[in-house]
Coordinates of N, CA and C in Angstrom, one line a residue:
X1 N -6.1 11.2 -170.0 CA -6.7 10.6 -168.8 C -6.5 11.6 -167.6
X2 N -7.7 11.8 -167.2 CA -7.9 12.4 -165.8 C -6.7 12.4 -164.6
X3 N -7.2 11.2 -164.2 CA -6.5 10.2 -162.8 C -6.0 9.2 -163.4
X4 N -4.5 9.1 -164.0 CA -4.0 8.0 -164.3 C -3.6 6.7 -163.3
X5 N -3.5 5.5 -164.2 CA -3.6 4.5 -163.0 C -2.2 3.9 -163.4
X6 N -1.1 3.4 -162.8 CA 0.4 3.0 -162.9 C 0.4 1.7 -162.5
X7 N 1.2 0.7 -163.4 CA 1.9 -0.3 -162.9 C 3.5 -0.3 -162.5
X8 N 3.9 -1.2 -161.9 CA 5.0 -1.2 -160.8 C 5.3 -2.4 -161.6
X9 N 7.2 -2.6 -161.9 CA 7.6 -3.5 -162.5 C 9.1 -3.2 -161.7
X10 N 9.9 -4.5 -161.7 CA 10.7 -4.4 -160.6 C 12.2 -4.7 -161.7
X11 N 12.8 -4.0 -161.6 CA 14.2 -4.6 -162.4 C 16.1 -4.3 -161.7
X12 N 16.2 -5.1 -162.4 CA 17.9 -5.1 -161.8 C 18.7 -5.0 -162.7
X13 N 19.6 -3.6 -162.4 CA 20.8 -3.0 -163.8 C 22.1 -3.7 -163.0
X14 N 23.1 -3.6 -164.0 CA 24.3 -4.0 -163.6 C 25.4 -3.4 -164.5
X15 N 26.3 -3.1 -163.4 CA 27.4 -2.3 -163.9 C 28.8 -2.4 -163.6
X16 N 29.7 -2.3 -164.1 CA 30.6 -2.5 -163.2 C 31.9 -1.1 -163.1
X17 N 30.7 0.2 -163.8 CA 31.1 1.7 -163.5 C 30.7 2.2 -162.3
X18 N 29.5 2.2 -162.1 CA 29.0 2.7 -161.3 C 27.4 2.5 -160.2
X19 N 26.8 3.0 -159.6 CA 25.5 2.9 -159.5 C 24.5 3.3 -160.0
X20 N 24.9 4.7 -160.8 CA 24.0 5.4 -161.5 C 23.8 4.6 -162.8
X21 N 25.3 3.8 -163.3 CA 25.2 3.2 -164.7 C 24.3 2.0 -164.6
X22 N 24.0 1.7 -163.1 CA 23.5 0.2 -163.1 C 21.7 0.9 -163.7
X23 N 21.4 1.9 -162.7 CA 20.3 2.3 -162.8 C 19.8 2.9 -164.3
X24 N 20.7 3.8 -164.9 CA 20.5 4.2 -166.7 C 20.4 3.2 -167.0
X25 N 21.1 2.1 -166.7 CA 20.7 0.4 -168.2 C 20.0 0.3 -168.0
X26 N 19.4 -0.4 -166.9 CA 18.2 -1.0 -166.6 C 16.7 -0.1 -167.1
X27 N 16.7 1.6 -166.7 CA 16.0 2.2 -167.3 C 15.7 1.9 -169.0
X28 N 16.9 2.5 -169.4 CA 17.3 2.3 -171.3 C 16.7 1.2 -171.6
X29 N 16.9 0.0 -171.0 CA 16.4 -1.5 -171.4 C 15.0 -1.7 -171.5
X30 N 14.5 -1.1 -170.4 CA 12.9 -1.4 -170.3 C 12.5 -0.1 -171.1
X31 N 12.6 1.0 -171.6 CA 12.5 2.1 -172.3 C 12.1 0.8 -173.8
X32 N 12.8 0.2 -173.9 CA 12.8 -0.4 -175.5 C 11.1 -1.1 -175.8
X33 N 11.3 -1.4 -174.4 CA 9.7 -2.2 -174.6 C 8.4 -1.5 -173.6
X34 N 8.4 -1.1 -172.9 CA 7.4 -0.3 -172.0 C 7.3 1.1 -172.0
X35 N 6.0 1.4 -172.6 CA 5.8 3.0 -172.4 C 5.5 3.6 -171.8
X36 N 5.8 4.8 -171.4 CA 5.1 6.1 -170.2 C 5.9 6.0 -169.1
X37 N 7.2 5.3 -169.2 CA 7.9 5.6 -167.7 C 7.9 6.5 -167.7
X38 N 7.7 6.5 -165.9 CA 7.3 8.0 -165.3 C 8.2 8.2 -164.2
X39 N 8.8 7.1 -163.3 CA 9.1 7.1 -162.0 C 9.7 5.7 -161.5
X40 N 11.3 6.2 -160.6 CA 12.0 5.0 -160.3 C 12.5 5.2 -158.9
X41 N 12.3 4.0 -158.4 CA 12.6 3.6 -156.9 C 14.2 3.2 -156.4
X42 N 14.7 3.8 -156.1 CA 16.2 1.9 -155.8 C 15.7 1.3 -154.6
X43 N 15.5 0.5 -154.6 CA 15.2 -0.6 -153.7 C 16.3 -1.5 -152.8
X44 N 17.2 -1.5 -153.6 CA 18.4 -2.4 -153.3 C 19.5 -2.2 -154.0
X45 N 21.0 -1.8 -153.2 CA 21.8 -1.8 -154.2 C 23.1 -2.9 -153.5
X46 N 23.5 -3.8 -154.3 CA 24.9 -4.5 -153.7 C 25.5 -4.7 -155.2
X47 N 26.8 -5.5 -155.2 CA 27.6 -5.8 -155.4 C 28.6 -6.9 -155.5
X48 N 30.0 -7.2 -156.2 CA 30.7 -8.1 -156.4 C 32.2 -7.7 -155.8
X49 N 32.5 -8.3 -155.2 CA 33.9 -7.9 -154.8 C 34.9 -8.8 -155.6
X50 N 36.2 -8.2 -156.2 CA 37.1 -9.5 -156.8 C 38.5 -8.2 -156.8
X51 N 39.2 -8.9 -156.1 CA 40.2 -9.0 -155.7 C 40.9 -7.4 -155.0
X52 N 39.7 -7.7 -153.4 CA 39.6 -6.6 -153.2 C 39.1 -5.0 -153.2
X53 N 38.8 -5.7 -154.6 CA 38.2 -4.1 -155.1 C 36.7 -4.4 -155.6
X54 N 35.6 -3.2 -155.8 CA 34.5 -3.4 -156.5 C 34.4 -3.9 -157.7
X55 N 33.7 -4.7 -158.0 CA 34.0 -5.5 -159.3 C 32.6 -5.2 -160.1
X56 N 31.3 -5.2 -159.8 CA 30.0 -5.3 -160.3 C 29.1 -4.8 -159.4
X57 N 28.2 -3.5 -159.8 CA 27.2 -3.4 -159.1 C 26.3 -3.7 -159.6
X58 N 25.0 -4.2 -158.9 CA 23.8 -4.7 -158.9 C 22.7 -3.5 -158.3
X59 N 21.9 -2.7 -159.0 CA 20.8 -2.0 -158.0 C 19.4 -2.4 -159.0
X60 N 18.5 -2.7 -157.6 CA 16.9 -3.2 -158.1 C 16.7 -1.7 -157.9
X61 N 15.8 -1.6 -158.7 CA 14.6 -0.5 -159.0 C 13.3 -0.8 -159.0
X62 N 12.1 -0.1 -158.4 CA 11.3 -0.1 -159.3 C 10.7 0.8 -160.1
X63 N 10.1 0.6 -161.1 CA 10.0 1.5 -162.4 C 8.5 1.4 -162.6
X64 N 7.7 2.5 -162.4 CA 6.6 3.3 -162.5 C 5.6 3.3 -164.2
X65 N 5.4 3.4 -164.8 CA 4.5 3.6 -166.0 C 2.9 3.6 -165.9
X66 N 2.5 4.8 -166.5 CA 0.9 4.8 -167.2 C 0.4 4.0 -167.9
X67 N -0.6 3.1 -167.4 CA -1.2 2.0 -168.2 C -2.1 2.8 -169.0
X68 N -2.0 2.4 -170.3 CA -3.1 3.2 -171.7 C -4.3 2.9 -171.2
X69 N -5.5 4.0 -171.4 CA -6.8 3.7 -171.3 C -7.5 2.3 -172.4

């Protein structure tokens, strides 16, 4: 295809490594079922606090793909 045309799908990884780890799952996860990811947004990133310390991070994405002709 020429001019490819993309859908936008919105997801949220969670980790309690890191931010990047929140973002690879959430990638990896939708990888199992959606083809042609191309491209990822963070949109939002927070978290859990417990006892003091960072406990869980939370970051939305959004995640890009070629819809098939």
């Amino acid at each position: 295809m020429k001019d490819p045309v993309y859908k936008i799908i919105e997801l949220t990884g969670t980790s309690t490594t890191s931010i990047e780890d929140a973002v690879t799952k959430a990638i990896r996860r939708a990888h199992q079922t959606v083809k042609h990811l191309c491209w990822f947004q963070v949109i939002d990133t927070r978290g859990n606090i417990g006892k003091g310390k960072i406990h869980h991070w939370q970051v939305t994405i959004k995640v890009g793909f070629a819809v098939e002709a």
